[in-house]
C-alpha positions as a printed Julia matrix, in Angstrom:
165×3 Matrix{Float64}:
 -50.2   51.13  -166.44
 -47.11  49.13  -165.39
 -44.06  50.3   -167.45
 -41.3   47.93  -167.09
 -39.12  50.47  -168.61
 -39.85  53.11  -165.88
 -36.61  54.81  -165.02
 -34.78  58.06  -165.44
 -32.8   56.29  -168.08
 -35.79  56.13  -170.44
 -36.53  59.82  -170.72
 -39.86  61.14  -171.92
 -39.46  64.09  -174.2
 -43.13  64.98  -174.79
 -44.63  68.37  -174.26
 -47.47  67.24  -172.03
 -47.92  65.33  -168.77
 -47.91  61.52  -169.44
 -49.64  59.67  -166.62
 -48.02  56.36  -165.82
 -50.2   55.5   -162.9
 -53.5   56.81  -161.55
 -55.16  56.05  -158.26
 -58.38  57.09  -156.65
 -59.08  57.39  -152.87
 -62.42  58.39  -151.41
 -62.81  59.71  -147.92
 -66.39  59.59  -146.38
 -68.26  59.67  -143.19
 -66.88  60.96  -139.86
 -66.92  64.33  -138.23
 -64.77  67.37  -138.77
 -63.02  69.83  -136.61
 -60.32  72.38  -137.53
 -61.34  71.83  -141.21
 -60.28  68.19  -140.79
 -62.24  65.14  -141.57
 -62.22  61.87  -139.85
 -63.99  58.95  -141.43
 -62.91  56.25  -143.76
 -60.35  56.45  -146.58
 -60.79  53.72  -149.27
 -58.91  53.33  -152.61
 -60.73  52.2   -155.65
 -58.79  48.91  -155.75
 -59.3   48.24  -152.07
 -55.62  48.2   -151.25
 -56.06  51.13  -148.86
 -59.02  50.98  -146.5
 -58.55  52.71  -143.11
 -60.15  54.86  -140.55
 -58.82  58.35  -140.44
 -58.43  59.78  -136.82
 -58.02  63.27  -135.5
 -54.51  63.77  -133.82
 -54.69  64.19  -130.03
 -52.85  67.65  -130.59
 -55.97  68.8   -132.4
 -58.41  67.45  -129.94
 -58.84  63.85  -131.14
 -59.18  61.09  -128.67
 -58.0   58.17  -130.84
 -54.46  57.79  -132.08
 -54.49  56.4   -135.61
 -53.6   57.34  -139.2
 -54.26  60.91  -140.25
 -53.76  62.82  -143.54
 -50.41  64.32  -142.43
 -49.08  60.72  -141.57
 -50.22  59.45  -144.96
 -48.57  62.42  -146.73
 -45.37  61.9   -144.78
 -45.38  58.24  -145.73
 -45.91  58.96  -149.33
 -43.17  61.73  -149.45
 -40.58  59.54  -147.52
 -41.3   56.56  -149.71
 -41.08  58.53  -152.96
 -37.82  60.29  -152.02
 -36.41  56.97  -150.73
 -37.23  55.38  -154.12
 -35.56  58.27  -156.16
 -32.41  58.19  -153.91
 -32.18  54.4   -154.17
 -32.42  54.52  -158.01
 -29.49  57.07  -157.99
 -27.47  55.04  -155.4
 -27.68  51.96  -157.77
 -26.74  54.11  -160.66
 -23.61  55.26  -158.72
 -22.81  51.8   -157.62
 -23.84  52.47  -153.92
 -25.74  50.21  -151.82
 -29.2   51.73  -151.05
 -30.21  49.11  -148.48
 -29.01  51.16  -145.4
 -30.85  54.38  -146.53
 -33.59  55.74  -144.25
 -35.74  58.77  -145.16
 -37.78  60.32  -142.38
 -40.44  62.8   -143.26
 -41.76  65.32  -140.75
 -45.02  67.02  -141.78
 -46.48  69.91  -139.74
 -50.15  71.13  -139.87
 -50.68  74.75  -138.88
 -52.0   78.21  -139.5
 -51.15  79.98  -142.81
 -50.16  83.53  -141.85
 -51.16  84.8   -145.34
 -54.87  84.05  -145.09
 -55.6   82.55  -141.63
 -56.34  79.12  -143.19
 -54.32  76.06  -142.92
 -50.92  75.05  -144.19
 -48.49  72.19  -144.23
 -44.71  72.18  -143.91
 -42.51  69.23  -144.58
 -38.9   68.34  -143.79
 -36.92  65.24  -144.8
 -33.91  63.79  -142.96
 -31.85  61.21  -144.83
 -29.69  58.72  -142.91
 -27.13  56.77  -145.06
 -24.57  55.11  -142.83
 -21.16  54.31  -144.39
 -21.35  56.8   -147.27
 -19.39  59.99  -147.25
 -21.63  63.04  -146.82
 -19.83  64.83  -149.58
 -20.79  62.02  -151.98
 -24.33  61.95  -150.8
 -25.05  65.72  -151.02
 -25.33  65.87  -154.95
 -27.36  62.67  -154.88
 -29.82  64.32  -152.55
 -30.09  67.32  -154.95
 -30.72  64.95  -157.91
 -33.3   62.9   -155.9
 -35.14  66.12  -155.13
 -35.32  66.82  -158.85
 -36.64  63.3   -159.53
 -39.15  62.84  -156.7
 -42.65  64.19  -157.51
 -43.45  64.78  -153.93
 -40.24  67.01  -153.57
 -41.32  68.79  -156.76
 -44.86  69.31  -155.32
 -43.51  70.81  -152.11
 -41.43  73.35  -154.14
 -43.8   74.07  -157.01
 -47.3   72.83  -156.09
 -49.12  70.6   -158.66
 -51.79  71.05  -161.26
 -55.11  70.35  -159.53
 -58.8   70.75  -160.23
 -61.84  70.66  -157.99
 -65.16  69.88  -159.32
 -68.66  68.95  -158.12
 -69.79  65.55  -159.26
 -72.49  65.8   -161.9
 -74.97  63.8   -159.79
 -74.17  65.67  -156.47
 -77.21  66.54  -154.38
 -79.61  64.18  -156.17
C-alpha cells in the first residue's frame, strides 16, 4: 500500500487503526540461549534475509546481526524520518541529522524475565539546540517506534492452525 500522500499534512481522522504498510518476517532454525533464538530471519518479500547471531556478551561466538541491532536500526531510522519531515516543514536542512539508537537487553526486575531499554541521541550540527528541542518532542509524537517505547503496541500471539501436523 504505497500512499503518495503519506505525510502529517494529510491527517487521518478515523476512529480505528488504518494500516498503510504490512510486512511479515519469519525466524526459523538455530539454537537458543537466554531465551534468544539464532537462526535465519527472512521477510515475505525476500528483501530481508539474514542469519541472526548471539552477541558475544551473551555467550555467542559469532558477531553478526541480532534482534537488538535490528530494533535499534528500525527505531533510529523511523525517528530520523520523522525529524527530517519536521525539519523540511520548518525550512531546515535535514541532511546533517544523525540519530543513534542504543538498545539494551537485560533482566526485568518485575518478573525476572527479560526487558529492553532504548535511548536515542540526535546530532544536528549547525542548528541551535533551542530550535531543535521542540522538533524532537514533535518527532517523538510522530514516530511509531517512539510511541511503542512509551505506550507499547497492540499485539496478538496465536498458534498457526496447522501447527503440530
